[in-house]
Short mmCIF file of C-alpha atoms in Angstrom, two decimals:
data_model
loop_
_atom_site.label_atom_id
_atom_site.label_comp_id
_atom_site.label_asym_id
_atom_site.label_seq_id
_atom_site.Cartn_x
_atom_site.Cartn_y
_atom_site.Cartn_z
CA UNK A 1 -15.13 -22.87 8.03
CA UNK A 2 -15.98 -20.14 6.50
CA UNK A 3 -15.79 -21.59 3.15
CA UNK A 4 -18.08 -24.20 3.91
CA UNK A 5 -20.89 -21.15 5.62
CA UNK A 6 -20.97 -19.50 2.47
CA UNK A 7 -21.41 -22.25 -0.21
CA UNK A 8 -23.93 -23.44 2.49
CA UNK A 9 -25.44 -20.02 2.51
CA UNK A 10 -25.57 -19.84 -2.05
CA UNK A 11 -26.60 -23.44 -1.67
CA UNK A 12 -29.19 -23.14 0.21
CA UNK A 13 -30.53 -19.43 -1.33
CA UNK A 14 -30.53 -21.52 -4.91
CA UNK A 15 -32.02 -24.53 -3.85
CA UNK A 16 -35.14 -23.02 -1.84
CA UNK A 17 -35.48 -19.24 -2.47
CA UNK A 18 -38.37 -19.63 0.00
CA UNK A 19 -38.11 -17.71 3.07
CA UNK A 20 -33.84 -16.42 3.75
CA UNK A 21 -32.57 -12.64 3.33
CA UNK A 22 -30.02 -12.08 1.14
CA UNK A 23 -29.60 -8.44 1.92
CA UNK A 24 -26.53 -7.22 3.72
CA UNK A 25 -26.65 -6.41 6.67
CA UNK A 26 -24.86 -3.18 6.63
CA UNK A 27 -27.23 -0.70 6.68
CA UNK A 28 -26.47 0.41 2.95
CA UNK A 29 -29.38 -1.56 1.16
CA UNK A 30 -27.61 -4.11 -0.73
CA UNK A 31 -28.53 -5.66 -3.21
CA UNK A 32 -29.51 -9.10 -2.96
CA UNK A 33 -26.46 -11.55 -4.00
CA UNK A 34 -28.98 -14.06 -5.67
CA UNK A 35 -32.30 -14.28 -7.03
CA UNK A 36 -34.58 -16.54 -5.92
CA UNK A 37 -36.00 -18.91 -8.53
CA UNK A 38 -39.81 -19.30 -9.56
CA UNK A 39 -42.61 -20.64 -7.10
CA UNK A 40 -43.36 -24.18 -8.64
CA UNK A 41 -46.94 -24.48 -9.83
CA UNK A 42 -48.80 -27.74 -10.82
CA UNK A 43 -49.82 -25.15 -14.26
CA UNK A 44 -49.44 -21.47 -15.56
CA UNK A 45 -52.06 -19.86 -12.80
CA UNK A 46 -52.60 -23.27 -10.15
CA UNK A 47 -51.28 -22.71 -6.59
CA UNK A 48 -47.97 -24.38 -5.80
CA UNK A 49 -48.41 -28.03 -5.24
CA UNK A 50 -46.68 -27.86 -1.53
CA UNK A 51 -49.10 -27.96 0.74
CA UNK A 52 -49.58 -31.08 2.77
CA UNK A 53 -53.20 -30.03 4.64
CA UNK A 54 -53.85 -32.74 7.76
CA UNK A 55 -57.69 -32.45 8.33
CA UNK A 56 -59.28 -31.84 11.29
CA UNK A 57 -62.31 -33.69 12.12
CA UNK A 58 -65.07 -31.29 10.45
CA UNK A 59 -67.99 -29.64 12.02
CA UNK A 60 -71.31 -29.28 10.84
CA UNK A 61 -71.94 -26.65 8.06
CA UNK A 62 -73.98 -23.63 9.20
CA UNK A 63 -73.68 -24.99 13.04
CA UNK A 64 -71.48 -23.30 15.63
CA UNK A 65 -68.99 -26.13 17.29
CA UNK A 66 -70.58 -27.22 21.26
CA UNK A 67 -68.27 -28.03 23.63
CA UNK A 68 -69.59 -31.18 25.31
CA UNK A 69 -70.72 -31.23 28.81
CA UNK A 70 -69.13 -32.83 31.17
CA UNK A 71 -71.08 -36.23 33.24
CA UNK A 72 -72.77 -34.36 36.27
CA UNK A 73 -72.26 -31.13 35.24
CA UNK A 74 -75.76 -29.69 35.79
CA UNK A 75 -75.57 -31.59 39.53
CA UNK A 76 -72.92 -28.96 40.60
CA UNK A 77 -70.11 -31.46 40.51
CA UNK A 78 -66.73 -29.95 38.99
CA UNK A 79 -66.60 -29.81 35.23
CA UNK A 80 -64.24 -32.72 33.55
CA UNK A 81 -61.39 -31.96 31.57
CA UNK A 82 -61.55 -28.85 28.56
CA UNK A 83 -62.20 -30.51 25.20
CA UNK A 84 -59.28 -31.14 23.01
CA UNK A 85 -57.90 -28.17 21.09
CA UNK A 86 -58.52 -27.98 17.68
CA UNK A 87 -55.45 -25.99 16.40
CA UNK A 88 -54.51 -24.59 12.98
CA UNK A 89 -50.72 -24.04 11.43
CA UNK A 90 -50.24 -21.76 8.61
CA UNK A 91 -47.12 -20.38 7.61
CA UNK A 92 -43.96 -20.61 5.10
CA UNK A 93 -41.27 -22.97 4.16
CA UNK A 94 -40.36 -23.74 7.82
CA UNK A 95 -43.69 -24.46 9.02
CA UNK A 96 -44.12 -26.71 5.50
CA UNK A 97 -40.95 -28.40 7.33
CA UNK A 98 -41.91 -28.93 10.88
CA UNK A 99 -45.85 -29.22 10.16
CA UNK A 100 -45.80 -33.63 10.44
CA UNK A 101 -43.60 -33.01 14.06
CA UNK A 102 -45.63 -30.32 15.32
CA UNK A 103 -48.82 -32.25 14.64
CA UNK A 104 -47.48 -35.04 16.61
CA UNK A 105 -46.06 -33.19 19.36
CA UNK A 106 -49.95 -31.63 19.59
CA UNK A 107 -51.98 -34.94 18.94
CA UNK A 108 -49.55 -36.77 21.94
CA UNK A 109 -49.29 -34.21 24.69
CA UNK A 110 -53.34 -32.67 23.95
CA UNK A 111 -55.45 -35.04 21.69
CA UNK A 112 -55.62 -31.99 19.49
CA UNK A 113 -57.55 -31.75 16.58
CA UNK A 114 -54.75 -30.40 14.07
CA UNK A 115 -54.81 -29.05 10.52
CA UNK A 116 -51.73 -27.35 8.81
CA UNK A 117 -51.87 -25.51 5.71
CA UNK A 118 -48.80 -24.28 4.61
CA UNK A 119 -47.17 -23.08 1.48
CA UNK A 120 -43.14 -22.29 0.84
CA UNK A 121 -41.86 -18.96 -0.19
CA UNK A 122 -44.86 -17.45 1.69
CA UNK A 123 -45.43 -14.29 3.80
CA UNK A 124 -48.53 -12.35 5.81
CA UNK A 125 -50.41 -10.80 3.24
CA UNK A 126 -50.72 -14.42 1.26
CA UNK A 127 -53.07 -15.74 3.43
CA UNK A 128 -54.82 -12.74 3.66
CA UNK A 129 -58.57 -12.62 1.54
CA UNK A 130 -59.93 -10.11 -1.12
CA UNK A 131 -56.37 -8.67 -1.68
CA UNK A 132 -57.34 -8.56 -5.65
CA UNK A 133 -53.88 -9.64 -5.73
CA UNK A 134 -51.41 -12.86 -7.50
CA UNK A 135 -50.57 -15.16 -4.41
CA UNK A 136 -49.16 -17.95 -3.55
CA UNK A 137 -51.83 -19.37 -1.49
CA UNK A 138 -55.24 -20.58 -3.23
CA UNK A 139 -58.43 -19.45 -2.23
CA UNK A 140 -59.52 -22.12 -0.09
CA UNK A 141 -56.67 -22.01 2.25
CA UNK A 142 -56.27 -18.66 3.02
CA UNK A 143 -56.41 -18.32 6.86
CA UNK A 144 -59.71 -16.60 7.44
CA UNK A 145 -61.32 -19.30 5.03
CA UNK A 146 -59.77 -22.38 7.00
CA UNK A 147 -61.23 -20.30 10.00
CA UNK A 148 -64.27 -20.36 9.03
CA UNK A 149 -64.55 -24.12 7.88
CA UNK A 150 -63.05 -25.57 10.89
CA UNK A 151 -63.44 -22.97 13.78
CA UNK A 152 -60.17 -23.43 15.59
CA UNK A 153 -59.09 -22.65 19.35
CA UNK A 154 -55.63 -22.18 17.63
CA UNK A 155 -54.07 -20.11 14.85
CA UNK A 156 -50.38 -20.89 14.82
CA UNK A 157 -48.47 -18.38 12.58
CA UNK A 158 -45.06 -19.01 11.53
CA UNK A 159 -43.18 -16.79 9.07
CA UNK A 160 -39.59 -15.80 8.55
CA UNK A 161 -40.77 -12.67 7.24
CA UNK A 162 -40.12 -12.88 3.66
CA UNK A 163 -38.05 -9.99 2.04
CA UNK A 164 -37.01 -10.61 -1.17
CA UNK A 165 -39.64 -9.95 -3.24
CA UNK A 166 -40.47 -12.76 -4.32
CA UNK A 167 -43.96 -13.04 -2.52
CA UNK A 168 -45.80 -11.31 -5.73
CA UNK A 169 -48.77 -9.73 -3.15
CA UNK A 170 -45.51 -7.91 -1.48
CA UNK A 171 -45.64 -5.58 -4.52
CA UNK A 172 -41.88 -5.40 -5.07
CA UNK A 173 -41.11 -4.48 -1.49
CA UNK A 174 -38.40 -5.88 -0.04
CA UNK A 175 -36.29 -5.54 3.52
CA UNK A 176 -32.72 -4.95 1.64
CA UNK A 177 -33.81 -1.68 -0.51
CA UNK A 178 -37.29 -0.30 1.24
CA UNK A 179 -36.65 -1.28 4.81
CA UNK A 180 -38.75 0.81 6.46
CA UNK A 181 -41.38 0.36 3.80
CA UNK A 182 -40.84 -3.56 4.37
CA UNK A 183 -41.50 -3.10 8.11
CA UNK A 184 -44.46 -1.10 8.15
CA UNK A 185 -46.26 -3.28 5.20
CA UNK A 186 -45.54 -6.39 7.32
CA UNK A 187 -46.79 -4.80 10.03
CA UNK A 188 -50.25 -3.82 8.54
CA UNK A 189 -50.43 -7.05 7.19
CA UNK A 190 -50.04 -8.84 10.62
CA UNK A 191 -52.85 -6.34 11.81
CA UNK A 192 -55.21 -7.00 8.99
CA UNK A 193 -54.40 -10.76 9.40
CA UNK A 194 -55.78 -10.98 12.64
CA UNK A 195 -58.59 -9.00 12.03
CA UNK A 196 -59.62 -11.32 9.08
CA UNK A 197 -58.99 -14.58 11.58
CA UNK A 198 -61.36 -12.45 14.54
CA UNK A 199 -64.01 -11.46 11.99
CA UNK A 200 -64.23 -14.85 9.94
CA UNK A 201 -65.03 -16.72 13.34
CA UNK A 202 -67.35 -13.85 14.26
CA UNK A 203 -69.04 -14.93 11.07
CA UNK A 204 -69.86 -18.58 12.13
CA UNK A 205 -70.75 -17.77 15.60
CA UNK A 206 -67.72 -19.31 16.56
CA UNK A 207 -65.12 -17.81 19.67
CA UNK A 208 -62.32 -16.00 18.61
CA UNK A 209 -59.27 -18.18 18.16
CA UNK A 210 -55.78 -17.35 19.92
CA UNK A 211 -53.52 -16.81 17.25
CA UNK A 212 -49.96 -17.49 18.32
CA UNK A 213 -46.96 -15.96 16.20
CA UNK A 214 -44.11 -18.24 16.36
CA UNK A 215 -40.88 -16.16 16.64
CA UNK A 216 -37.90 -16.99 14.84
CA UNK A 217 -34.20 -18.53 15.32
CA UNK A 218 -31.26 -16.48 14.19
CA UNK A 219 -30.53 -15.20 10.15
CA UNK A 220 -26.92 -15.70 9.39
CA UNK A 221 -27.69 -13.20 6.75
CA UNK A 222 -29.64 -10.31 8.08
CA UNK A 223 -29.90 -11.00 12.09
CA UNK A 224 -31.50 -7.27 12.58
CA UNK A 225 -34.29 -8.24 10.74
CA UNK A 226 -35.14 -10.99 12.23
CA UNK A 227 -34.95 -9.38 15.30
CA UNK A 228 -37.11 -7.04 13.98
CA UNK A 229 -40.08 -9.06 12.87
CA UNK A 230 -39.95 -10.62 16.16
CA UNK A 231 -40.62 -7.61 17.65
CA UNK A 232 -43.29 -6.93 15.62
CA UNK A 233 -45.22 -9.93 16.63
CA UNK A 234 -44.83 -9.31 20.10
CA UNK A 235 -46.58 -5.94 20.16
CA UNK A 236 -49.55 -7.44 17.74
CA UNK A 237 -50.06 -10.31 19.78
CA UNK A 238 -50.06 -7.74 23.25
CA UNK A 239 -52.32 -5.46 21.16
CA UNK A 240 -54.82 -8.23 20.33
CA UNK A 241 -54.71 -10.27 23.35
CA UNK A 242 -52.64 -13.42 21.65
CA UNK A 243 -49.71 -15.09 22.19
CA UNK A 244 -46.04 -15.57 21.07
CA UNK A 245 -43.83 -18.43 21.16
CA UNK A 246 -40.59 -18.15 21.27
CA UNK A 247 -39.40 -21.41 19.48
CA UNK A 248 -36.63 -19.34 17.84
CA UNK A 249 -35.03 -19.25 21.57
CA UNK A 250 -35.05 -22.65 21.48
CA UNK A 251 -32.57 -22.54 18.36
CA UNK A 252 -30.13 -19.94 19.70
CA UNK A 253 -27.59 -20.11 21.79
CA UNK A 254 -28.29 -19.63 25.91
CA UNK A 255 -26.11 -16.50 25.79
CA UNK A 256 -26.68 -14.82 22.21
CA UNK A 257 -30.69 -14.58 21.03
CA UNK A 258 -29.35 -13.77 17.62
CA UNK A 259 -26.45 -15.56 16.97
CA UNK A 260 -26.49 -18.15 14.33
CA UNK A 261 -25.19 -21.11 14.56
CA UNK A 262 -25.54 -24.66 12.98
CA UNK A 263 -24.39 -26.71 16.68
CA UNK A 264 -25.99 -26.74 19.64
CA UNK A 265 -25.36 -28.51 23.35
CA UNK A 266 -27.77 -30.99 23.47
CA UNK A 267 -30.48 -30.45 25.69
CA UNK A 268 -31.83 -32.79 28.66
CA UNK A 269 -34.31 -34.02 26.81
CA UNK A 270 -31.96 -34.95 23.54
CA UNK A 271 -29.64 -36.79 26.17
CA UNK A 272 -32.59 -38.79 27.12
CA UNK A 273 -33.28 -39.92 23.49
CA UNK A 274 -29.69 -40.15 21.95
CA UNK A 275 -30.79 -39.83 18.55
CA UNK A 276 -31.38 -36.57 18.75
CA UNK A 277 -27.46 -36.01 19.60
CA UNK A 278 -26.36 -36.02 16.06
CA UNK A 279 -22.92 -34.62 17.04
CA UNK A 280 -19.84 -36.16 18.81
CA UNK A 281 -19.03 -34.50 22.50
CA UNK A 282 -22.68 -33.86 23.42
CA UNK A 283 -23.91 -31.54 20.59
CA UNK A 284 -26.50 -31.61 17.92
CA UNK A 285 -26.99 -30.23 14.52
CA UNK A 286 -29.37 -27.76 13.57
CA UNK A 287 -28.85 -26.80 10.33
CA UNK A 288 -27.25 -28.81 6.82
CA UNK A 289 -23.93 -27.45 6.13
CA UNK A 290 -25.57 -26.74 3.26
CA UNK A 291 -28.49 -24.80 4.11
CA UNK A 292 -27.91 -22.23 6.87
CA UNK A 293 -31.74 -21.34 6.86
CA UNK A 294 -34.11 -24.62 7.64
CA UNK A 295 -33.63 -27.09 10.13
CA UNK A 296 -34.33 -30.23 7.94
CA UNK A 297 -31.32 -32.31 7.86
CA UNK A 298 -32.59 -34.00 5.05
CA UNK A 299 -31.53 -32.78 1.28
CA UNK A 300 -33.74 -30.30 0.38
CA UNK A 301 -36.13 -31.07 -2.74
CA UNK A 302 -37.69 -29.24 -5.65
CA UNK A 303 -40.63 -29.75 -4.71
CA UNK A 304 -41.00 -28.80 -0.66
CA UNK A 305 -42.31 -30.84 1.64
CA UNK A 306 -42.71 -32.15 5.37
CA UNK A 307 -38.89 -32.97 6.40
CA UNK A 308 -38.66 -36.86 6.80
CA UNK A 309 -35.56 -37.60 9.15
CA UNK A 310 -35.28 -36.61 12.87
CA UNK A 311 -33.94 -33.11 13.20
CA UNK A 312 -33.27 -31.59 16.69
CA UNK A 313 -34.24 -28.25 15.40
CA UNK A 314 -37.68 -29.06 14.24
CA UNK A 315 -37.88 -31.06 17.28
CA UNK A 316 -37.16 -27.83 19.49
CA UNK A 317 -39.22 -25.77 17.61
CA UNK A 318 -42.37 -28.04 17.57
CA UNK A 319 -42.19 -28.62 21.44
CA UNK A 320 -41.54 -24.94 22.28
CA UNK A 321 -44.60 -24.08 20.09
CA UNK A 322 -46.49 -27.06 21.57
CA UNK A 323 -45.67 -25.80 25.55
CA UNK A 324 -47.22 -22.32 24.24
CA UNK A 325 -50.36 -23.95 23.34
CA UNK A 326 -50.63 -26.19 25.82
CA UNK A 327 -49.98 -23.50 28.62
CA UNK A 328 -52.91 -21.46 26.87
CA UNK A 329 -55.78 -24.51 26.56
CA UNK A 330 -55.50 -25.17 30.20
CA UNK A 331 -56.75 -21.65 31.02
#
């Protein structure tokens, strides 16, 4: 067993290098057991060719969005249902894997209007504008941009919290020798994110989008920090009035937050549809035994991409971020 968890582990590190932690977790600053390769680029200064942007239906340039009024609204009858949500999913390799499900899951349950932008090996200050800096997201996808263009309800943020350093606008910071550094860059950057997301919609005379930070399952390799970075979302969502989901809850196990593993029970819901029951005796697989990170049971790829087979973990992850938003339109 643990044979197979650690060639899953080096497997995984040198097939993605996208979003893990290969620091120890011993509080000594280790050194990271294995670099992560390159960011693939279409040419020598292109963005990476992994995004897979759905497009929301667009509004009209220069014109604030209307919500439509509801038949005998102005005759003091009750107003009809809210329009649907038009929500917006940025974020790393894992939302790159779950964006196709989660854009479902939204479309089915809340007719929303969905666009998802993401880009592998990504963290905060990528999608941030004006940072004079190299990053892996171009121009006209960085999150206050896409704001701007299609003047969400929604911003769903999900990042692991990339520490390795090999996010170039991290400037060489990274969780397993500057940890404190690490914590309080990522934390500025999740402030100056949300500022850029309030003030870009500010710009179009547009309302202020929630932005909801997705939290995240267990790291085999560094479960402190992950524990961490959740943290830190939940005290910039309460300071900014947004939201978190806790989809990585949905990942754990009932009795240990943190505790990775690649089994689960299957839930309720995963009894109902047996295919999501991967395992004998009632369980289901979340991870590849050879990838301890994503939840794509599919191979992974060179090139990333949305995952194509069921996978309970995606599956969990999309409907626990799709309850969040659903809970917050009907408000």
């Amino acid at each position: 067993m643990r044979k197979q968890l650690v060639g899953g582990v080096v497997a995984g590190m040198l097939l993605l290098g996208a979003c893990g932690d290969p620091g120890a977790e011993d509080g000594s600053g280790g050194v990271p057991a294995q670099d992560p390769p390159a960011a693939s680029r279409t040419d020598g200064s292109g963005p990476p060719s992994q995004t897979n942007r759905q497009q929301a239906e667009p509004d009209e340039p220069g014109k604030p969005r209307k919500s439509p009024k509801s038949p005998g609204a102005s005759a003091g009858r009750a107003p009809g249902p809210k329009p649907a949500p038009r929500v917006l999913y940025l974020g790393d390799s894992l939302a790159m894997e779950n964006q196709d499900v989660l854009g479902d899951l939204l479309r089915d349950r809340l007719a929303a209007r969905y666009t998802s932008a993401p880009y592998s090996g990504t963290t905060l200050c990528d999608y941030l504008e004006d940072t004079g800096e190299d990053s892996l997201v171009p121009d006209g996808d960085k999150a206050a941009t896409l704001v701007r263009k299609l003047r969400p309800d929604f911003v769903v943020l999900q990042f692991w919290g990339n520490a390795w350093g090999y996010t170039p606008c991290m400037g060489g910071v990274t969780y397993d020798k500057q940890r404190a550094t690490y914590f309080t860059r990522y934390a500025a950057d999740a402030r100056r994110l949300t500022r850029q997301i309030e003030e870009a919609a500010r710009d179009v005379g547009a309302a202020r989008p929630k932005v909801v930070w997705v939290s995240q399952g267990p790291d085999v390799m560094t479960p402190d920090r992950v524990r961490r970075v959740n943290e830190l979302y939940r005290r910039q969502a309460a300071a900014s009035g947004d939201l978190v989901s806790d989809a990585g809850r949905a990942v754990s196990p009932a009795s240990a937050r943190y505790r990775w593993v690649r089994e689960l029970p299957c839930t309720a819901d995963e009894r109902a549809h047996p295919v999501y029951c991967t395992e004998p005796d009632g369980r289901t697989a979340l991870h590849r035994g050879d990838d301890h990170l994503h939840f794509c049971l599919a191979p992974t790829t060179p090139k990333s991409r949305p995952c194509p087979v069921r996978s309970p973990g995606i599956r969990r992850i999309g409907q626990a971020v799709t309850d969040t938003v659903a809970r917050a339109a009907r408000r």
